[in-house]
Coordinates of C-alpha atoms and ligand atoms in Angstrom, one line a residue:
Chain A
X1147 CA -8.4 -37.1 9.5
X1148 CA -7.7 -33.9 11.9
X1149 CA -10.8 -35.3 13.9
X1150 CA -9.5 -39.1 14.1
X1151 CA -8.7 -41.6 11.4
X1152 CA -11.0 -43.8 13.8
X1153 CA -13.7 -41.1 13.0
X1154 CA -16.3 -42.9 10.7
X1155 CA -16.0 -40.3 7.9
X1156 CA -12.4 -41.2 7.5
X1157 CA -12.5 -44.9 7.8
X1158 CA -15.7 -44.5 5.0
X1159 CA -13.6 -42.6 2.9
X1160 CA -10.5 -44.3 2.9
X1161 CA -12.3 -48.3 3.1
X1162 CA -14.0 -48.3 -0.6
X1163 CA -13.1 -48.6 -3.8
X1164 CA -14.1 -46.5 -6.7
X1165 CA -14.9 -48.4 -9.8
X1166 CA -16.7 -46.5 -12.8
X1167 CA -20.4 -47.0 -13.5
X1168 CA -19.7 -49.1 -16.9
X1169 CA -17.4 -51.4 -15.0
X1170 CA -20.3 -52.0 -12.6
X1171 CA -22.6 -52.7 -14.9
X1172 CA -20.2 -54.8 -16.9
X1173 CA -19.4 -56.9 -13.5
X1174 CA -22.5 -56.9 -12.3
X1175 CA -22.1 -55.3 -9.1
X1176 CA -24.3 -52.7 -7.2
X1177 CA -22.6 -49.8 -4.8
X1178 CA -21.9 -51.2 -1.4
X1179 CA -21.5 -55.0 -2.5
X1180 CA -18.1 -56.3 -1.5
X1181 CA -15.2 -57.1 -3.7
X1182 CA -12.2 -58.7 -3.7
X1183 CA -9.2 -57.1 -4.7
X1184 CA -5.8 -58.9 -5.3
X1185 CA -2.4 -57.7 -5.9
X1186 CA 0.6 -59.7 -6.1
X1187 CA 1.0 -59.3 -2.6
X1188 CA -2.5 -59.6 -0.9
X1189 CA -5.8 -59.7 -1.2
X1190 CA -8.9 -57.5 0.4
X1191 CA -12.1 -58.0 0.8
X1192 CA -14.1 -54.7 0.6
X1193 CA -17.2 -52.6 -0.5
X1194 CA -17.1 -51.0 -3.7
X1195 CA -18.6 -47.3 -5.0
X1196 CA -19.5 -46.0 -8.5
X1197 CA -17.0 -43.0 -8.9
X1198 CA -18.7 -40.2 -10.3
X1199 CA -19.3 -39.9 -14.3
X1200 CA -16.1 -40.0 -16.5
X1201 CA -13.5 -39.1 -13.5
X1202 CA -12.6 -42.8 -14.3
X1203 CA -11.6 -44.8 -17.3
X1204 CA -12.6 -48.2 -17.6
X1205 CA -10.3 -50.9 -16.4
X1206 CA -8.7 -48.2 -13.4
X1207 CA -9.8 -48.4 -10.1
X1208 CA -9.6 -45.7 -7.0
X1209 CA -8.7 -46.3 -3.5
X1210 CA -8.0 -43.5 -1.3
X1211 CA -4.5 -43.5 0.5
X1212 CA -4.9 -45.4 3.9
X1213 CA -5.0 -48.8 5.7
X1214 CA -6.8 -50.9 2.9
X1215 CA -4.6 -49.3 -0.1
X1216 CA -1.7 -49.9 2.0
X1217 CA -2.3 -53.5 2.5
X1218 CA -2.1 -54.3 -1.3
X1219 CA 1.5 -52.9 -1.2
X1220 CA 4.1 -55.0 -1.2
X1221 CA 7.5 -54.0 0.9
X1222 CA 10.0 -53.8 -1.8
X1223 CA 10.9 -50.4 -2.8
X1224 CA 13.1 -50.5 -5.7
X1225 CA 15.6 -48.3 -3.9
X1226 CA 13.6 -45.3 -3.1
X1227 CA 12.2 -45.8 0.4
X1228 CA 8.0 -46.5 -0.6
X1229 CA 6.9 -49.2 -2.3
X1230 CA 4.9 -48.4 -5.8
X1231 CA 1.2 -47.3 -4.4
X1232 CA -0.3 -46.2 -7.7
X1233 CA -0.4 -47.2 -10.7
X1234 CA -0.1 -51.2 -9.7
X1235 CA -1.8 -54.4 -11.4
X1236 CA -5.0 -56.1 -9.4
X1237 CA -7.6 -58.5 -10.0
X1238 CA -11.2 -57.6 -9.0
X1239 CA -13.7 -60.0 -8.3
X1240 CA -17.2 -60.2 -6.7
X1241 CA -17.4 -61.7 -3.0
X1242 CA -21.1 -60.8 -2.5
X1243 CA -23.4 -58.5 -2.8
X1244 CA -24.4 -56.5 0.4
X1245 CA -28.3 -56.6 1.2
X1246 CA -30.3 -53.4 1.5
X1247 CA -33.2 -53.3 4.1
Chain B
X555 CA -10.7 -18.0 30.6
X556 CA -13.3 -20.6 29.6
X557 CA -15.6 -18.2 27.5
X558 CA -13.1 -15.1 26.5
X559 CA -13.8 -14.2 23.1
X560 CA -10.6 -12.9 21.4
X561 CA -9.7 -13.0 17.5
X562 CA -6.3 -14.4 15.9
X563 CA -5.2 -12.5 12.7
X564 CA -3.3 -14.0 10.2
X565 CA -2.9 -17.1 12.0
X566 CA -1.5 -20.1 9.7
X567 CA -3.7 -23.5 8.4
X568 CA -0.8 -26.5 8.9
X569 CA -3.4 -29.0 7.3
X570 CA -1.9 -29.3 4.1
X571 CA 1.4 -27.7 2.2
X572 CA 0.0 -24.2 1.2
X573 CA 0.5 -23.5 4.5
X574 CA -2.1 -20.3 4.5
X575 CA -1.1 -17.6 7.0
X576 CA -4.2 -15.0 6.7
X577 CA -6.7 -17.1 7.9
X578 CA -8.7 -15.2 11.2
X579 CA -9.4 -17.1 13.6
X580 CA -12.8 -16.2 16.3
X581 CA -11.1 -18.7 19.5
X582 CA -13.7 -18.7 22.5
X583 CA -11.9 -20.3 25.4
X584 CA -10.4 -23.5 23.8
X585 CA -12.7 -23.7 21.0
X586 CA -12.4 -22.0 17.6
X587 CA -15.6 -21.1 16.0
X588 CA -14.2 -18.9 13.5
X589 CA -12.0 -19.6 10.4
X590 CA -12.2 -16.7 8.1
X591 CA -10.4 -17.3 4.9
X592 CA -9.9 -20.9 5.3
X593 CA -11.2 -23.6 2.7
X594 CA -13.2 -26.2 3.6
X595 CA -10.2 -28.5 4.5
X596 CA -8.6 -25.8 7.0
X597 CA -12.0 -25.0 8.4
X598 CA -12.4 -29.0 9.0
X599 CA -8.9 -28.5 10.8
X600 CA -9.7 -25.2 13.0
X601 CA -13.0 -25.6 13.7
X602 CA -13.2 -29.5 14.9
X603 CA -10.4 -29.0 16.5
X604 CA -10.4 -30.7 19.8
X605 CA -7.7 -31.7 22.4
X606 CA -7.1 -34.9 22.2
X607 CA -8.3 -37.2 25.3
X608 CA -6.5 -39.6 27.5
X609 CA -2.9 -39.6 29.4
X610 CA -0.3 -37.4 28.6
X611 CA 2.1 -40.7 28.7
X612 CA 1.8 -44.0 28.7
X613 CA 4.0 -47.0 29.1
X614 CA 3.1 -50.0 27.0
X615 CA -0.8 -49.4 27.1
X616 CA -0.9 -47.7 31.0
X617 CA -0.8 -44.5 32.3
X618 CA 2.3 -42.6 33.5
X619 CA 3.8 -39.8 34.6
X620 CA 6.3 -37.5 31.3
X621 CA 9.3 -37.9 33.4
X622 CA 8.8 -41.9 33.8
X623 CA 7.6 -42.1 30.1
X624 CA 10.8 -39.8 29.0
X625 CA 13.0 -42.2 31.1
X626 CA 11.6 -45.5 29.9
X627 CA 11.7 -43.9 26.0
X628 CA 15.4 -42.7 26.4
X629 CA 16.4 -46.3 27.8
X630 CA 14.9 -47.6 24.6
X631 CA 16.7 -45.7 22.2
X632 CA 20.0 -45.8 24.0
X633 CA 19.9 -49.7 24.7
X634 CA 19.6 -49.9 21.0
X635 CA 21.7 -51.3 18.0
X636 CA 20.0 -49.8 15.0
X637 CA 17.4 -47.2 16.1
X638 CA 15.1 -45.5 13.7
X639 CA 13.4 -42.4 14.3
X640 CA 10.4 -41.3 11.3
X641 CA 7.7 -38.9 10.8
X642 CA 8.2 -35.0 11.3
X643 CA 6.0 -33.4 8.7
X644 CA 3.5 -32.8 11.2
X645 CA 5.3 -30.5 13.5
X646 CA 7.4 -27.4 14.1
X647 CA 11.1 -27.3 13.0
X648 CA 12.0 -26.3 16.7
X649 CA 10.9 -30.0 17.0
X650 CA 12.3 -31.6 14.0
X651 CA 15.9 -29.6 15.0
X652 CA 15.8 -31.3 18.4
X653 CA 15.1 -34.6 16.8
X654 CA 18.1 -34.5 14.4
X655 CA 20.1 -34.2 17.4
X656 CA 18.7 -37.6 19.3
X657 CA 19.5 -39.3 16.3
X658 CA 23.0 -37.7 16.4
X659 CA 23.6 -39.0 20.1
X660 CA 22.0 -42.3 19.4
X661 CA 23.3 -43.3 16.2
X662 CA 19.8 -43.7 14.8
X663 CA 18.4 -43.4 10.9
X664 CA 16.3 -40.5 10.7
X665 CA 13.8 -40.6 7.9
X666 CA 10.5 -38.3 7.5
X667 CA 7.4 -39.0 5.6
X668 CA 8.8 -37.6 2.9
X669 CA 10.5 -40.8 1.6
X670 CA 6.6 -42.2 1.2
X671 CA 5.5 -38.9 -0.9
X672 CA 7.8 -36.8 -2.8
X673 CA 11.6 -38.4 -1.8
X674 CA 12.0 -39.9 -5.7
X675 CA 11.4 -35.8 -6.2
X676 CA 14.3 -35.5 -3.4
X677 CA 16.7 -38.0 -5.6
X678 CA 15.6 -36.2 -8.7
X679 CA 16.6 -33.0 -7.5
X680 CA 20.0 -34.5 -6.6
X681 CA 20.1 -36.0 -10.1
X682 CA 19.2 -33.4 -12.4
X683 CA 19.0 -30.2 -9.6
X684 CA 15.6 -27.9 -8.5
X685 CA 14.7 -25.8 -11.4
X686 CA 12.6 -23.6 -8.9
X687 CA 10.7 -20.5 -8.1
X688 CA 8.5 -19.3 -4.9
X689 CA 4.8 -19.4 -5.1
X690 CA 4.8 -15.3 -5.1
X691 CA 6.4 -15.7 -8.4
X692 CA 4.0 -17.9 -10.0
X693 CA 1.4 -15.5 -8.8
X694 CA 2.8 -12.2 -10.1
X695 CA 4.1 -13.9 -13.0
X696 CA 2.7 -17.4 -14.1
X697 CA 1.1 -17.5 -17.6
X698 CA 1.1 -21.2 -18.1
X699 CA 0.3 -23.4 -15.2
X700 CA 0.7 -27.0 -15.4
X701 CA -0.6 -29.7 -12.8
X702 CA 0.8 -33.2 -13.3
X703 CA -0.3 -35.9 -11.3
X704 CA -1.8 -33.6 -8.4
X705 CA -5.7 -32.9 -8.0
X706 CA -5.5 -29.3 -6.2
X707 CA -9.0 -29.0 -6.2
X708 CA -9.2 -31.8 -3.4
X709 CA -5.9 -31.8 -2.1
X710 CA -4.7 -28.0 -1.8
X711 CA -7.8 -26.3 -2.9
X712 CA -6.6 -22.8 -2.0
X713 CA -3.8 -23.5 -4.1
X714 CA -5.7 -22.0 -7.3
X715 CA -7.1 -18.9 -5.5
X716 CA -4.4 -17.8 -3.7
X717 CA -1.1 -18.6 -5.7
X718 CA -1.6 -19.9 -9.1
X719 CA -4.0 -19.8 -11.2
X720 CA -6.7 -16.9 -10.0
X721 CA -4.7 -14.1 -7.8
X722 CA -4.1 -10.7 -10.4
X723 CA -0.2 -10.4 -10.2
X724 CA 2.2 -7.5 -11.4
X725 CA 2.4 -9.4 -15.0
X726 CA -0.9 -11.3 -15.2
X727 CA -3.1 -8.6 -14.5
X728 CA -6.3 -10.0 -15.5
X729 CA -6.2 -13.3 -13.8
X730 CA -7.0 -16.0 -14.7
X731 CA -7.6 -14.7 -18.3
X732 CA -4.1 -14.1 -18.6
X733 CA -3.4 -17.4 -17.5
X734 CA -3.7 -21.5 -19.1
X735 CA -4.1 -23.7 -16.8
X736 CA -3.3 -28.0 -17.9
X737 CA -3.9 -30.6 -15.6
X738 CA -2.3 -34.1 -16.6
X739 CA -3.5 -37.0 -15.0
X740 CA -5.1 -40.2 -15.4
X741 CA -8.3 -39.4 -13.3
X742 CA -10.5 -37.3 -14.8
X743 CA -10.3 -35.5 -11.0
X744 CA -12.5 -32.4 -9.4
X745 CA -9.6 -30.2 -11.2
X746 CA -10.2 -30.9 -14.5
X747 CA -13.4 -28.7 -14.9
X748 CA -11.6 -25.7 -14.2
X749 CA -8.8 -26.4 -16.3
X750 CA -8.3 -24.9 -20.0
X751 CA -6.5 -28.1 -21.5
X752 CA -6.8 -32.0 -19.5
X753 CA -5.0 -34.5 -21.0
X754 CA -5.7 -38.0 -19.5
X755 CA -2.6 -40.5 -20.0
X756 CA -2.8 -43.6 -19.4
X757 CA -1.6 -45.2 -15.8
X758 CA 2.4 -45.5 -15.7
X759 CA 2.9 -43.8 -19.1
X760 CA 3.9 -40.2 -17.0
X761 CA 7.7 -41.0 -18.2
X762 CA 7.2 -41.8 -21.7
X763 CA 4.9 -38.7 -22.3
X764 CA 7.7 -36.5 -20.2
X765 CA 10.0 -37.5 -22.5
X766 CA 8.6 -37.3 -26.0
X767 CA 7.9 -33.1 -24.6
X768 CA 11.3 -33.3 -24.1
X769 CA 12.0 -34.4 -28.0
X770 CA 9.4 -32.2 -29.4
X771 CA 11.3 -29.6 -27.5
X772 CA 14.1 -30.0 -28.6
X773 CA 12.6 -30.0 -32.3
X774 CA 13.2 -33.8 -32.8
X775 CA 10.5 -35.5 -35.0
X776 CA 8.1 -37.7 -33.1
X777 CA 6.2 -40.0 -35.0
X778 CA 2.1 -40.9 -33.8
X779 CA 3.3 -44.9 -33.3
X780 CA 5.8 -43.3 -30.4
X781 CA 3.0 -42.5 -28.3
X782 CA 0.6 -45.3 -28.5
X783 CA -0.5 -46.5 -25.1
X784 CA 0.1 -43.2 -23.9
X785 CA -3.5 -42.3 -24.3
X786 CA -2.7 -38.7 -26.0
X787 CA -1.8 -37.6 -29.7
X788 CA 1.1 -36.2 -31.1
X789 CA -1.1 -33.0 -31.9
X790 CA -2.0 -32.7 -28.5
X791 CA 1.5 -32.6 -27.4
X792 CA 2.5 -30.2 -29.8
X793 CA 0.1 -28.3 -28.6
X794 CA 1.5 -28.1 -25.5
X795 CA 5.0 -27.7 -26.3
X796 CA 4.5 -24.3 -28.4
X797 CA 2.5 -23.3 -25.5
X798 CA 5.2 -24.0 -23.0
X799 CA 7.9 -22.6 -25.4
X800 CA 5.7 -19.1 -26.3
X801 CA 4.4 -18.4 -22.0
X802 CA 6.5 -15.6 -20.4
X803 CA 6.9 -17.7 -17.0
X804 CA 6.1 -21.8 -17.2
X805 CA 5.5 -23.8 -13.9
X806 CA 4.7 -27.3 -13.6
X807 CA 3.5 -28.2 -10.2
X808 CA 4.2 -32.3 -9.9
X809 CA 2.4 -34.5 -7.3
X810 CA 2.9 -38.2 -6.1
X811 CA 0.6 -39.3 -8.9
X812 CA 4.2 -38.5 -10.7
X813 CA 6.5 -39.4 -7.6
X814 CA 4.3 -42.7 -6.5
X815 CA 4.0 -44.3 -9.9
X816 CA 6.5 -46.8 -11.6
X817 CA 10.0 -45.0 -12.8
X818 CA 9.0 -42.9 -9.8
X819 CA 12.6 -40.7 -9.4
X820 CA 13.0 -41.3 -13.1
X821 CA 9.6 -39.6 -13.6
X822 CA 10.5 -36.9 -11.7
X823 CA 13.7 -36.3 -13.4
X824 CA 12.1 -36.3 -16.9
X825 CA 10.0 -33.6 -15.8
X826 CA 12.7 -31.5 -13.8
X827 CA 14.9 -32.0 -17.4
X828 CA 12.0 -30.8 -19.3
X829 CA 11.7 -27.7 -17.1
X830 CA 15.7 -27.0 -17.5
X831 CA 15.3 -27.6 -21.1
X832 CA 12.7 -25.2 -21.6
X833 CA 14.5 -22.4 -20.1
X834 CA 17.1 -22.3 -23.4
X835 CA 13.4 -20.8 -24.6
X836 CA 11.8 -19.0 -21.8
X837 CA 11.4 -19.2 -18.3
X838 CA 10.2 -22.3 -17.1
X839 CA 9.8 -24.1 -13.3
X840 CA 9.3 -27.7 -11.6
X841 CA 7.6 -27.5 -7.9
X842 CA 6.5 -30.5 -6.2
X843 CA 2.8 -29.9 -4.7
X844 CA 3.6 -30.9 -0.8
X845 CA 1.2 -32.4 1.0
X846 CA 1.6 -32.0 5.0
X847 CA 1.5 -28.7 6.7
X848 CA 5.5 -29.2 7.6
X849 CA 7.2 -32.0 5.1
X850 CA 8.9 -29.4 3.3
X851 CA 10.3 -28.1 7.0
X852 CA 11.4 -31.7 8.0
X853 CA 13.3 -31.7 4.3
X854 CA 15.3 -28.2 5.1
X855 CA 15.7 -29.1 9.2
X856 CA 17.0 -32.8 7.9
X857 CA 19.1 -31.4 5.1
X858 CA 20.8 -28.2 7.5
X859 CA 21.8 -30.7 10.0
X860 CA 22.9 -33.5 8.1
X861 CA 23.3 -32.6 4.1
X862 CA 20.4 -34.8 3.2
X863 CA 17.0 -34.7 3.3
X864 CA 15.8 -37.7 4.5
X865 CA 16.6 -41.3 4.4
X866 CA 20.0 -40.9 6.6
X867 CA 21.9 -43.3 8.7
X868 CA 24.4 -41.7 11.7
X869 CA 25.1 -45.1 12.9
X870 CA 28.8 -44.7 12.1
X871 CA 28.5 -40.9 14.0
X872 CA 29.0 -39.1 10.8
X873 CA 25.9 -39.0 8.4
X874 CA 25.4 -41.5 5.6
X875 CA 21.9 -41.1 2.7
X876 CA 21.1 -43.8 1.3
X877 CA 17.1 -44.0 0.3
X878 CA 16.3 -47.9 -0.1
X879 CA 18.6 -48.6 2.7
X880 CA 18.1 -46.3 5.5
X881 CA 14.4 -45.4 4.5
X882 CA 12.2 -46.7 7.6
X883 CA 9.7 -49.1 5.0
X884 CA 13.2 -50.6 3.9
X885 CA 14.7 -50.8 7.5
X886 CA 11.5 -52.5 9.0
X887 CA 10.3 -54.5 5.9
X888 CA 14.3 -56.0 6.5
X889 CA 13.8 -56.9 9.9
X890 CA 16.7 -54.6 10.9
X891 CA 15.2 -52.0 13.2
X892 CA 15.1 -52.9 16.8
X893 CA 13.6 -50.1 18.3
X894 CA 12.0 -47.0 16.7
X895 CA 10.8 -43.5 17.6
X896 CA 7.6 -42.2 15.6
X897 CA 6.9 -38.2 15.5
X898 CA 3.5 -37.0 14.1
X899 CA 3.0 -40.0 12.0
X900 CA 0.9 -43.3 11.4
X901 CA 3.1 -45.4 10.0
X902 CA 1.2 -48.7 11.9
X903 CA -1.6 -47.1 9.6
X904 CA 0.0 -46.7 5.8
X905 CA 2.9 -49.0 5.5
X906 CA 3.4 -52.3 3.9
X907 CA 2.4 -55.2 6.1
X908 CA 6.0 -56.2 6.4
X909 CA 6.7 -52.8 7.9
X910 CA 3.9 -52.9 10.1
X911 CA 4.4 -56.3 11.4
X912 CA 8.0 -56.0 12.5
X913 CA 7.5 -52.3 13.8
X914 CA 5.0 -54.2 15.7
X915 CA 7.7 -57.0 17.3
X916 CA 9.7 -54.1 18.6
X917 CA 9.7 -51.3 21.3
X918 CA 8.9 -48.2 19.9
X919 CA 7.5 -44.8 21.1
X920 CA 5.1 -42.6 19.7
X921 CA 4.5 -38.5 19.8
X922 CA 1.0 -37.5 18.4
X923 CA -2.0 -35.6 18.9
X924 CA -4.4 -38.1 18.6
X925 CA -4.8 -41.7 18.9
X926 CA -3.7 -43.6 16.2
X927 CA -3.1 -47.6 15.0
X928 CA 0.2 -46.2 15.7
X929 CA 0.3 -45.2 19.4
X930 CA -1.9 -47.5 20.1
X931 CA 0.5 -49.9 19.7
X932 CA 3.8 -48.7 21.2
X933 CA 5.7 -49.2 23.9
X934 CA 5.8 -46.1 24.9
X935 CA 3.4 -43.2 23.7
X936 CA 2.9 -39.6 24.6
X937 CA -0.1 -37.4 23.9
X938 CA 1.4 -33.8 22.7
X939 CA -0.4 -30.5 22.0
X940 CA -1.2 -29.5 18.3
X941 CA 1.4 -27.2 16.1
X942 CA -0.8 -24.2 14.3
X943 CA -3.5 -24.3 16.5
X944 CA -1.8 -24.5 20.5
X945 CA 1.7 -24.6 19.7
X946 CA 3.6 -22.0 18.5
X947 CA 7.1 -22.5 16.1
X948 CA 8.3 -22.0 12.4
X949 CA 6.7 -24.2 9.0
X950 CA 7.9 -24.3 5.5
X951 CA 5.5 -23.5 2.7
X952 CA 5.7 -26.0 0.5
X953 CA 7.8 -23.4 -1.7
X954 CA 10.6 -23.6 0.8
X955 CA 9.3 -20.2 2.5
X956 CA 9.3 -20.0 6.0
X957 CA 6.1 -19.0 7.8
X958 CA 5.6 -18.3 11.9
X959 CA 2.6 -20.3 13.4
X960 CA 0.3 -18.1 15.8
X961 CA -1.5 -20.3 17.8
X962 CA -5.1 -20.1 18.8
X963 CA -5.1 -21.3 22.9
X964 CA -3.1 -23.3 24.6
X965 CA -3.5 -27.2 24.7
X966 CA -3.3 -29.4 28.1
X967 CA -0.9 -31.5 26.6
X968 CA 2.8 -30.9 25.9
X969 CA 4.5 -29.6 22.4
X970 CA 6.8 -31.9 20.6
X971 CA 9.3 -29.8 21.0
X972 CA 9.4 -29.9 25.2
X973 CA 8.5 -33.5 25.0
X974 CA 11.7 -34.2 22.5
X975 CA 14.0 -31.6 25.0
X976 CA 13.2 -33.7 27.9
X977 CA 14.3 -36.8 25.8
X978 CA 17.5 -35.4 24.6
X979 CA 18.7 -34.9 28.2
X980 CA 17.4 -38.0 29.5
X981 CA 19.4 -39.8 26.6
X982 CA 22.4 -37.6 27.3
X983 CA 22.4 -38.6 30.8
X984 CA 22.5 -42.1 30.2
X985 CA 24.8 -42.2 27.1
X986 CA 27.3 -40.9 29.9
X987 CA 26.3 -43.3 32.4
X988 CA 27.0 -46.4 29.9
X989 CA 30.5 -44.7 29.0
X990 CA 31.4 -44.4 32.3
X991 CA 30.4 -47.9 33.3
X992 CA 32.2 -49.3 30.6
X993 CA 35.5 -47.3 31.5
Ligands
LIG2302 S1 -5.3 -24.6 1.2 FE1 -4.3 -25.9 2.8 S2 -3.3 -24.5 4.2 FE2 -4.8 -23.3 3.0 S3 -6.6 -23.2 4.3 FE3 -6.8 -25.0 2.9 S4 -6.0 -26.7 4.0 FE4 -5.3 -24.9 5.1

């Protein structure tokens, strides 16, 4: 981020999203493939990561503050000035899966 | 110049809210190579530090000259009806004290990024009042440490070393053995390892849990079908509770993973009330865990000049706070902003799509240091030197403690602060042109 948040590091870290290794294998998906992710808002298409052993629980995904987290927000902010950015409801489903040379 | 070696002593990290000001800095010519004391976070921040590239100004997308960029930005704010002006946590209060002022003259809404991180902790505070202490207290006297909804490790990691939970103080002499440290969150996160007790709760359940600590507390009986869905036990919780009533000095450091989930404020206020309750016991503390180098400075500039801390309107010339009204999401999201001024902030970046689509429909100017979705997109956009490393000024800790900033070289660009001078008399000038033209 103090480099650029064009900077590939930053976009890399902030355009996945974790899921943990059980939900992977429960979905069927393989780092890298690309998900879709729906809130009541929006929907995004993009890759997903195993986050490491036990940080998380099934059935809670991780998405690093940024551009892709903020487009499943929606606008209304219950009176507080920031709409809710954690801790809100999303379907997850496979798009495709990514092929590795 | 290019190649003189000289060393900066106890210069100050502005990357995240611990605001460290003993880091030593090795600067040859305008590149530091050196960051003694820094963590890996500050070191990213010193030692990739480079000037940005590109124009000083530029007027929607080409090059120009301060002084035509200043005059085109001042006509935008003046010409007006509902200006906003957000962002300030990344700069020096010199900066944020002249920007309360353009606000003043323009009738704008000034908001800073605290409304999208810790302002449900600003309207708690209000609510219930800061049960508070400075992070040289926790050092020299914390036996129980509680993180809820924060992950220092990652976010603050010199947090632990150099404040609370590691540093031998005048009552904790041994350390961290004469400290517990709990972490509450529902990621098992990089913190957890080092912490004595994790309790994992389950997503949106931060109130509930708040609040049954607040009945144990208080001695009322809790029975095991209260907490269900929270994702911890009643014995765990009791646990707790004698441990928070039997410490000699209590802190519980909150992050957004309290302020940013559902009940938001609420959750907040459960845990500031739990804090004040706990002091009929012993003595107990609520500190929010800050995230940029200067939020907590924009909060005390913002509050000193207007009695609020963000989130304030001074369209009617006297100031009104309203958070949910006059909070820049809320004012864009509503269509009602026509023209904006952004300070050391990406909002084009992080807000809703509603937000970022209307901010996008109207003229706007941007200060930052680097190129962002943000600049890249206003009408107006100045490149400005960096606070910390070229630019010199005042920060708050995120304990309310003001630090100095002693820069390492001086940038090519601009500071804020000149950049935001220049504005205020530009604006000035042709405030009293329009009155006089319309007398
Ligand atoms: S803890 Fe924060 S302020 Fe201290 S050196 Fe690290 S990034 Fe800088």
């Amino acid at each position: 981020m103090n480099e650029s948040k064009f900077s590939k590091e930053y976009l890399e870290e902030t355009g996945v999203v974790q899921i943990c290794p059980e939900d992977l294998t429960r979905l069927g998906l393989a780092a890298g493939d690309l998900v879709c992710i729906r809130s009541e808002q929006r929907s995004i298409e993009i890759p997903c990561v195993a986050a490491k052993e036990k940080e998380l629980p099934s059935g809670l995904l991780f998405m690093a503050y940024g551009d892709w987290s903020s487009r499943l927000m929606g606008s209304d902010t219950h009176g507080t000035g920031m709409p809710n950015s954690k801790g809100t409801d999303v379907y997850l489903s496979k798009v495709c899966a990514i092929k590795k040379d | 110049m290019q190649n003189e070696l000289k060393v900066v002593s106890n210069a100050t990290c502005t990357f995240c809210g611990c605001v460290c000001d003993d880091i030593e800095l090795t600067v040859e010519g305008n590149h530091i190579t050196k960051a003694k004391n820094a963590c890996v976070l500050g070191k990213a921040w010193f030692l990739n530090h480079q000037a940005g590239e590109g124009p000083v100004a530029r007027i929607r997308g080409k090059e120009a000259t301060v002084e035509e960029a200043v005059e085109e930005a001042a006509r935008i704010l003046v010409d007006a009806k509902f200006p906003i002006i957000y962002g300030l946590s990344d700069t020096t209060c010199e900066a944020q004290r002249v920007t309360v002022a353009i606000a003043d003259w323009v009738g704008a809404s000034i908001d800073t990024t605290t409304s999208v991180c810790h302002g449900p902790s600003g309207m708690a505070f209000q609510g219930v009042g800061e049960i508070t202490c400075s992070l040289g207290e926790v050092r020299n006297r914390a036996d129980l440490v509680i993180f809820w909804g924060s992950n220092p490790a990652e976010s603050h990691p010199r947090h632990w070393g150099r404040y609370s939970t590691m540093p031998k103080g005048l009552f904790v002499p041994n350390g961290r053995k004469d400290r517990t440290v709990v972490l509450v969150d529902v990621r098992r996160t990089k913190s957890a390892p080092a912490a004595d007790i994790f309790l994992q709760i389950k997503p949106r359940k931060d109130f509930e849990v708040l609040w049954m600590l607040r009945a144990l507390v208080k001695g009322l009986t809790i029975n095991e079908a209260d907490l269900i869905d929270t994702g911890v036990t009643l014995e765990q919780l009791q646990n707790l509770v004698d441990r928070m009533k039997a410490c000699k000095f209590g802190v519980l450091f909150f992050g957004m993973g309290l302020s940013m989930t559902r009940g938001k404020h609420l959750n907040v206020e459960a845990a500031l009330a739990l804090a004040r309750d706990l002091n009929a016991f012993t003595r107990f503390y609520a500190n929010p865990m800050r995230g940029h180098g200067n939020v907590t400075g924009a909060d005390n500039v913002v509050s000193w000049q207007t009695g609020y801390p963000f989130g304030v309107n001074l369209g009617r010339g006297y100031p009104r706070f309203n958070p949910g009204e006059f909070t820049t999401t809320d004012t864009l999201a509503r269509k009602e902003a026509d023209a904006a001024m952004i300070i050391a902030s990406d909002p084009m970046g992080n807000f809703s799509q509603a937000a970022r689509d209307h901010l996008a429909s109207i003229p706007y100017i941007a200060l930052d240091t680097k190129e962002t979705s943000t600049t890249r997109a206003a009408a107006v956009a100045f490149t400005t030197a960096t606070y910390g490393i070229n630019v010199p000024g005042t920060v708050y800790r995120m304990d309310d403690v003001p630090i100095p900033l002693r820069p390492a070289f001086e940038s090519p660009y601009p500071s804020d602060e000149k950049i935001l001078r220049a504005l205020e008399k530009k604006v000035l000038h042709l405030l009293k042109e329009k009155l006089q033209a319309s007398n």
